[in-house]
Amino acid sequence: MSKADHRRRWIREEGAEKSRASFPELFFDLVFVFALVQLSHTLASDFTSATAGEAALLILAIWWVWINTTWVTNLLNTEREAVRHMLFILMFAGILMAIALPEAFGEHAMAFAAIYAAMQIGRSIFTAYAFFGADRQSAVAFMRISIWMVATSLLWIFGALADFEGRVVLWGLAIAVEYAVPLIRYWVPWLGAAPKETLSLAGEHMAERCALFVIICLGETILTTGRNAVEHMGSDMTFAVFCSAFVSTVAMWWIYFHHGQEKAAEKAENTGTPEAVAHNLFTYGHLPIVDGIILTAVGEDFSLSHSEDRGEATHVAAIVGGPALFLLGNIWVKVSAGSRFPLSHIVGVCLLAGISVASFALPNYATSLCATIALLIAALWEYVALRRMSSAMQG
């Protein structure tokens, strides 16, 4: 067997079952539980406008590593040893990157930048090599991606060498470029832009992988809330706030999984333009959902550790802003998936806006309870509306 024929076995076959996540992929996701715990803990311990900006950039970086790896595992057969080994190497690098996260803008800047760059470049080159001799268009597509990853990696490395202000500028530019180049189909000189719909994607698999990442984020929220509840059990409001936090997490699960995730999977699987739909629904569409869950976890931390405080803009931004961002992300995904416009989510966002105004006169625990009620109203409204619509169609 030639090397090219051997590499063809690394690629998912057209007729293979592609809709289910494999065990190596689930194993890989465990790294990001640790990364998200690191990030939310860092935010909760020092939440200012500066640290919020730093965390936003780091969340963008973590998501970009994960979603690009998901695209690769959608195309390659993770049951093959070479692909598994690639995932295990990425796992180890991801753990090191997560360790560096709390000081990514400090003394661990170079470690974070170097590991991030190595993960992005290494994965892209490996995938290009896997397709070489088997699928020329896909191989060239990942060559384009590799070129862009090398270019932005220079910005990450130079940013790590710069002072703090320069680091923010260079890293911000790097992540902005990385998020923008898929929109121009990874255009590079001489090679041009990648043809539309080059890659043979499995939409249902992408939908499931993103749904699993949402579960990871929700699970991280429960873990963080439970840990903080133990630390602040002496407070009179701890149990009530903990119950509120748990209910809000369940409400977010319901809002995402009851209707939206299924419609996104159907849209991605049945479309004639899987790449464009995958970018809209998953690469970009799920980002505010993930950000909103992480920010909600930070807000629940504040509700437990600073339950009696009031008027803190940073606390309000997390307690109210997290659920609002989550609802806005769900609006994006559900509208893109072809669902009816979720008026319930707009009502939830409007309620949260009103809560944010009133929150400056309320203690954090009360603001958190109100935010949970807003999420519950959005979830119940959508549930009742969908039941009525289903009954009307059956009738």
Coordinates of C-alpha atoms in Angstrom, one line a residue:
M1 CA 0.0 0.0 0.0
S2 CA 1.4 3.4 -1.0
K3 CA 1.6 6.3 1.5
A4 CA -1.2 8.1 -0.4
D5 CA -3.4 5.1 -0.1
H6 CA -2.6 4.8 3.6
R7 CA -3.5 8.4 4.2
R8 CA -6.8 8.0 2.4
R9 CA -7.8 5.7 5.3
W10 CA -7.5 8.8 7.6
I11 CA -10.3 10.5 5.8
R12 CA -14.0 9.8 6.7
E13 CA -15.6 7.8 3.9
E14 CA -18.7 9.2 2.2
G15 CA -20.8 6.3 3.3
A16 CA -19.5 6.1 6.8
E17 CA -21.6 7.0 9.9
K18 CA -20.6 10.7 10.4
S19 CA -23.3 12.0 12.7
R20 CA -22.0 10.8 16.0
A21 CA -19.1 12.2 18.0
S22 CA -16.3 9.6 18.6
F23 CA -14.8 8.8 21.9
P24 CA -11.5 10.4 21.0
E25 CA -13.3 13.6 20.3
L26 CA -15.1 13.5 23.7
F27 CA -11.8 12.8 25.4
F28 CA -10.3 15.8 23.6
D29 CA -13.2 18.0 24.9
L30 CA -12.2 17.3 28.5
V31 CA -9.2 19.7 28.1
F32 CA -11.6 22.6 27.5
V33 CA -13.5 21.9 30.8
F34 CA -10.2 22.8 32.5
A35 CA -9.6 25.8 30.3
L36 CA -13.1 27.2 31.0
V37 CA -12.7 26.7 34.7
Q38 CA -9.4 28.5 34.6
L39 CA -10.9 31.4 32.7
S40 CA -14.1 31.8 34.7
H41 CA -12.1 31.6 38.0
T42 CA -9.7 34.3 36.8
L43 CA -12.5 36.5 35.7
A44 CA -14.4 36.1 39.0
S45 CA -11.3 36.9 41.1
D46 CA -10.5 40.2 39.2
F47 CA -13.4 41.4 37.0
T48 CA -12.6 44.9 35.7
S49 CA -13.0 46.4 32.2
A50 CA -9.4 45.6 31.5
T51 CA -9.6 41.9 32.6
A52 CA -12.9 41.5 30.8
G53 CA -11.3 42.7 27.6
E54 CA -8.4 40.2 28.1
A55 CA -10.8 37.4 28.9
A56 CA -12.9 38.2 25.8
L57 CA -9.8 37.8 23.7
L58 CA -8.8 34.6 25.4
I59 CA -12.3 33.1 25.0
L60 CA -12.1 33.9 21.3
A61 CA -8.8 32.1 21.1
I62 CA -10.0 29.0 23.0
W63 CA -13.1 28.8 20.9
W64 CA -11.1 29.2 17.7
V65 CA -8.8 26.3 18.6
W66 CA -11.8 24.1 19.5
I67 CA -14.0 24.9 16.5
N68 CA -11.2 24.5 14.0
T69 CA -10.3 21.2 15.5
T70 CA -14.0 20.2 15.2
W71 CA -13.9 21.0 11.5
V72 CA -10.9 18.7 11.1
T73 CA -12.4 15.8 13.1
N74 CA -15.5 16.3 10.9
L75 CA -13.4 15.5 7.9
L76 CA -10.9 12.9 9.3
N77 CA -11.6 9.5 10.7
T78 CA -10.8 9.7 14.4
E79 CA -10.7 5.9 14.7
R80 CA -7.4 5.8 12.8
E81 CA -4.3 5.8 14.9
A82 CA -2.6 8.8 13.2
V83 CA -5.6 11.0 13.7
R84 CA -6.0 9.9 17.3
H85 CA -2.3 10.7 18.0
M86 CA -2.9 14.1 16.5
L87 CA -5.8 14.7 18.9
F88 CA -3.8 13.4 21.9
I89 CA -0.9 15.8 21.1
L90 CA -3.5 18.7 20.8
M91 CA -4.9 17.6 24.2
F92 CA -1.5 17.8 25.9
A93 CA -0.8 21.2 24.3
G94 CA -4.3 22.3 25.3
I95 CA -3.7 21.5 28.9
L96 CA -0.4 23.5 28.9
M97 CA -2.3 26.4 27.2
A98 CA -5.0 26.2 29.9
I99 CA -2.3 26.3 32.7
A100 CA -0.9 29.5 31.1
L101 CA -4.4 31.2 30.8
P102 CA -4.5 33.0 34.1
E103 CA -1.1 34.8 33.3
A104 CA -1.5 34.9 29.5
F105 CA -1.2 38.7 29.6
G106 CA 1.6 38.5 32.2
E107 CA 4.5 36.2 32.7
H108 CA 3.1 33.3 30.7
A109 CA 2.5 35.3 27.6
M110 CA 5.1 33.6 25.5
A111 CA 4.0 30.1 26.6
F112 CA 0.4 30.8 25.8
A113 CA 1.2 32.4 22.4
A114 CA 3.7 29.6 21.4
I115 CA 1.4 26.8 22.4
Y116 CA -1.6 28.4 20.6
A117 CA 0.4 29.0 17.5
A118 CA 1.8 25.4 17.5
M119 CA -1.7 23.9 17.9
Q120 CA -3.2 25.9 15.0
I121 CA -0.3 25.4 12.6
G122 CA 0.3 21.8 13.5
R123 CA -3.3 20.7 13.1
S124 CA -3.7 22.5 9.7
I125 CA -0.5 21.1 8.3
F126 CA -1.4 17.6 9.5
T127 CA -4.8 17.8 7.8
A128 CA -3.3 19.1 4.5
Y129 CA -0.9 16.2 4.6
A130 CA -3.8 13.8 5.2
F131 CA -5.6 15.0 2.1
F132 CA -2.5 15.2 -0.1
G133 CA -2.8 12.7 -2.9
A134 CA -6.4 11.8 -1.9
D135 CA -8.3 15.1 -2.3
R136 CA -6.4 17.8 -4.0
Q137 CA -9.0 20.6 -3.4
S138 CA -9.2 19.9 0.3
A139 CA -5.4 19.6 0.6
V140 CA -5.0 23.0 -1.0
A141 CA -7.7 24.5 1.2
F142 CA -5.7 23.4 4.3
M143 CA -2.5 24.7 2.8
R144 CA -4.2 28.1 2.6
I145 CA -5.3 27.8 6.2
S146 CA -1.8 26.8 7.2
I147 CA -0.3 29.9 5.5
W148 CA -2.7 32.2 7.4
M149 CA -2.0 30.4 10.7
V150 CA 1.7 31.0 10.2
A151 CA 1.1 34.6 9.4
T152 CA -1.1 35.3 12.5
S153 CA 1.3 33.2 14.6
L154 CA 3.9 35.8 14.1
L155 CA 1.5 38.4 15.5
W156 CA 1.0 36.1 18.6
I157 CA 4.7 35.7 19.1
F158 CA 5.6 39.4 18.6
G159 CA 2.7 40.3 20.9
A160 CA 4.2 38.1 23.6
L161 CA 7.5 39.9 23.3
A162 CA 5.8 43.4 23.4
D163 CA 4.8 45.4 26.4
F164 CA 1.2 45.1 27.7
E165 CA -0.4 47.7 25.3
G166 CA 1.5 46.3 22.3
R167 CA 0.4 42.8 23.3
V168 CA -3.2 43.7 23.4
V169 CA -3.0 45.4 20.0
L170 CA -1.1 42.6 18.3
W171 CA -3.1 39.7 19.8
G172 CA -6.3 41.6 19.0
L173 CA -5.2 42.0 15.4
A174 CA -4.2 38.3 15.2
I175 CA -7.6 37.0 16.4
A176 CA -9.5 39.5 14.2
V177 CA -7.6 38.3 11.2
E178 CA -8.2 34.6 12.1
Y179 CA -11.9 35.2 12.4
A180 CA -12.1 37.2 9.2
V181 CA -10.1 35.0 6.8
P182 CA -12.8 32.3 6.5
L183 CA -15.1 35.0 5.2
I184 CA -12.7 35.6 2.2
R185 CA -12.3 31.8 1.9
Y186 CA -8.6 32.0 3.0
W187 CA -7.5 34.0 0.0
V188 CA -3.7 34.0 -0.5
P189 CA -1.6 35.4 -3.4
W190 CA -1.1 33.0 -6.3
L191 CA -3.5 30.4 -4.9
G192 CA -6.4 32.8 -4.7
A193 CA -9.5 32.0 -2.7
A194 CA -10.7 28.5 -2.0
P195 CA -13.7 27.4 -4.2
K196 CA -17.0 27.6 -2.5
E197 CA -18.1 24.3 -0.8
T198 CA -14.7 22.6 -1.1
L199 CA -15.0 20.4 2.0
S200 CA -17.3 17.5 2.4
L201 CA -18.8 18.3 5.8
A202 CA -21.3 16.3 7.8
G203 CA -23.7 18.9 9.2
E204 CA -25.3 16.7 11.8
H205 CA -21.8 15.9 13.3
M206 CA -21.0 19.6 13.5
A207 CA -24.3 20.3 15.3
E208 CA -23.7 17.5 17.8
R209 CA -20.1 18.6 18.5
C210 CA -21.2 22.2 19.2
A211 CA -24.1 20.9 21.3
L212 CA -21.6 18.9 23.4
F213 CA -19.4 22.0 23.8
V214 CA -22.5 23.9 25.1
I215 CA -23.0 21.1 27.6
I216 CA -19.4 21.4 28.7
C217 CA -19.9 25.1 29.3
L218 CA -23.2 24.5 31.3
G219 CA -21.4 21.7 33.3
E220 CA -18.6 24.1 34.1
T221 CA -21.2 26.6 35.3
I222 CA -22.6 24.0 37.7
L223 CA -19.2 23.0 38.9
T224 CA -18.2 26.6 39.6
T225 CA -21.4 27.4 41.3
G226 CA -21.2 24.3 43.5
R227 CA -17.6 25.1 44.5
N228 CA -18.5 28.7 45.4
A229 CA -21.6 27.6 47.3
V230 CA -19.4 25.4 49.5
E231 CA -17.0 28.4 50.1
H232 CA -19.8 30.8 51.1
M233 CA -22.2 28.4 52.9
G234 CA -22.2 30.7 56.0
S235 CA -24.3 33.3 54.2
D236 CA -28.0 33.4 54.8
M237 CA -28.7 33.8 51.0
T238 CA -26.3 31.1 49.8
F239 CA -28.9 28.3 49.4
A240 CA -31.4 30.6 47.6
V241 CA -28.7 31.9 45.2
F242 CA -27.5 28.4 44.6
C243 CA -31.0 27.2 43.7
S244 CA -31.4 30.3 41.5
A245 CA -28.1 29.5 39.7
F246 CA -29.1 25.9 39.1
V247 CA -32.5 26.9 37.8
S248 CA -30.9 29.4 35.4
T249 CA -28.5 26.7 34.1
V250 CA -31.4 24.4 33.5
A251 CA -33.3 27.2 31.7
M252 CA -30.4 27.8 29.4
W253 CA -30.2 24.1 28.7
W254 CA -33.9 24.1 27.8
I255 CA -33.7 27.2 25.6
Y256 CA -30.8 25.8 23.6
F257 CA -31.8 22.1 23.4
H258 CA -35.6 22.0 23.4
H259 CA -35.9 23.4 19.8
G260 CA -32.9 25.3 18.5
Q261 CA -30.3 22.6 18.5
E262 CA -32.5 20.2 16.6
K263 CA -33.4 22.8 14.0
A264 CA -29.7 23.7 13.6
A265 CA -28.8 20.0 13.0
E266 CA -31.6 19.6 10.4
K267 CA -30.5 22.8 8.6
A268 CA -26.9 21.8 8.5
E269 CA -27.6 18.3 7.4
N270 CA -30.1 19.1 4.6
T271 CA -28.6 22.2 3.1
G272 CA -26.9 22.3 -0.3
T273 CA -24.2 24.7 1.0
P274 CA -22.8 22.9 4.1
E275 CA -19.7 25.0 4.5
A276 CA -21.5 28.4 4.5
V277 CA -24.2 27.1 6.8
A278 CA -21.6 25.6 9.2
H279 CA -19.8 28.9 9.4
N280 CA -23.0 30.8 10.1
L281 CA -24.6 28.4 12.6
F282 CA -21.5 27.0 14.3
T283 CA -18.2 28.8 13.7
Y284 CA -19.7 32.2 14.5
G285 CA -23.3 31.6 15.6
H286 CA -22.4 29.6 18.7
L287 CA -19.8 32.0 19.9
P288 CA -22.2 34.4 21.8
I289 CA -24.0 31.4 23.3
V290 CA -20.7 30.1 24.7
D291 CA -19.6 33.5 25.9
G292 CA -23.0 34.1 27.5
I293 CA -22.7 30.9 29.5
I294 CA -19.2 31.6 30.7
L295 CA -20.2 35.2 31.7
T296 CA -23.3 33.8 33.5
A297 CA -21.0 31.5 35.5
V298 CA -19.0 34.6 36.6
G299 CA -22.1 36.4 37.5
E300 CA -23.3 33.5 39.7
D301 CA -19.9 33.6 41.4
F302 CA -20.5 37.3 42.3
S303 CA -24.0 36.5 43.5
L304 CA -22.6 34.0 46.0
S305 CA -19.4 35.8 47.0
H306 CA -20.8 39.3 47.0
S307 CA -24.4 38.6 47.6
E308 CA -25.2 41.9 49.5
D309 CA -23.2 44.2 47.3
R310 CA -25.1 46.6 45.0
G311 CA -24.4 49.1 42.3
E312 CA -21.2 47.5 41.0
A313 CA -21.2 47.9 37.2
T314 CA -18.9 44.9 36.7
H315 CA -21.1 42.7 38.8
V316 CA -24.2 43.8 36.9
A317 CA -22.5 43.2 33.6
A318 CA -21.8 39.6 34.4
I319 CA -25.1 38.8 36.2
V320 CA -27.3 40.3 33.6
G321 CA -25.1 40.5 30.6
G322 CA -24.4 36.8 30.5
P323 CA -28.0 35.7 30.1
A324 CA -28.6 38.5 27.6
L325 CA -25.7 37.4 25.4
F326 CA -26.9 33.8 25.6
L327 CA -30.4 34.7 24.4
L328 CA -29.0 36.9 21.6
G329 CA -26.8 34.0 20.4
N330 CA -29.8 31.7 20.4
I331 CA -31.8 34.2 18.3
W332 CA -29.0 34.2 15.8
V333 CA -28.8 30.4 15.6
K334 CA -32.6 29.8 15.5
V335 CA -33.2 32.4 12.9
S336 CA -30.3 31.1 10.8
A337 CA -31.7 27.6 11.1
G338 CA -35.0 28.7 9.7
S339 CA -37.1 28.7 12.9
R340 CA -39.8 31.3 13.5
F341 CA -38.4 34.4 15.0
P342 CA -38.2 33.7 18.8
L343 CA -40.2 36.6 20.2
S344 CA -39.8 35.0 23.7
H345 CA -36.1 35.6 23.5
I346 CA -36.5 39.3 22.6
V347 CA -38.9 39.6 25.6
G348 CA -36.2 38.0 27.8
V349 CA -33.5 40.4 26.5
C350 CA -35.8 43.4 27.2
L351 CA -36.6 42.1 30.7
L352 CA -32.8 41.8 31.4
A353 CA -32.3 45.3 30.1
G354 CA -34.9 46.5 32.6
I355 CA -33.2 44.5 35.4
S356 CA -29.9 46.0 34.6
V357 CA -31.3 49.5 35.2
A358 CA -33.0 48.5 38.5
S359 CA -30.0 46.4 39.6
F360 CA -28.0 49.4 40.8
A361 CA -30.5 49.7 43.7
L362 CA -30.6 45.9 44.3
P363 CA -28.2 43.6 46.0
N364 CA -26.5 41.1 43.8
Y365 CA -28.6 38.1 45.0
A366 CA -31.8 39.9 44.0
T367 CA -30.4 40.8 40.6
S368 CA -29.5 37.2 40.1
L369 CA -32.9 36.0 41.0
C370 CA -34.5 38.5 38.6
A371 CA -32.2 37.4 35.8
T372 CA -33.2 33.8 36.4
I373 CA -36.9 34.7 36.2
A374 CA -36.2 36.4 32.9
L375 CA -34.6 33.3 31.5
L376 CA -37.5 31.2 32.8
I377 CA -40.1 33.5 31.2
A378 CA -38.2 33.2 27.9
A379 CA -38.0 29.4 28.1
L380 CA -41.7 28.9 29.2
W381 CA -42.9 31.4 26.6
E382 CA -41.1 29.5 23.8
Y383 CA -42.3 26.2 25.1
V384 CA -46.0 27.3 25.2
A385 CA -45.7 28.9 21.8
L386 CA -44.2 25.8 20.2
R387 CA -46.9 23.6 21.8
R388 CA -49.6 25.8 20.4
M389 CA -48.1 25.9 17.0
S390 CA -47.7 22.1 17.0
S391 CA -51.4 21.6 18.1
A392 CA -52.5 24.0 15.4
M393 CA -50.6 22.1 12.7
Q394 CA -52.0 18.7 13.9
G395 CA -55.5 20.2 14.0

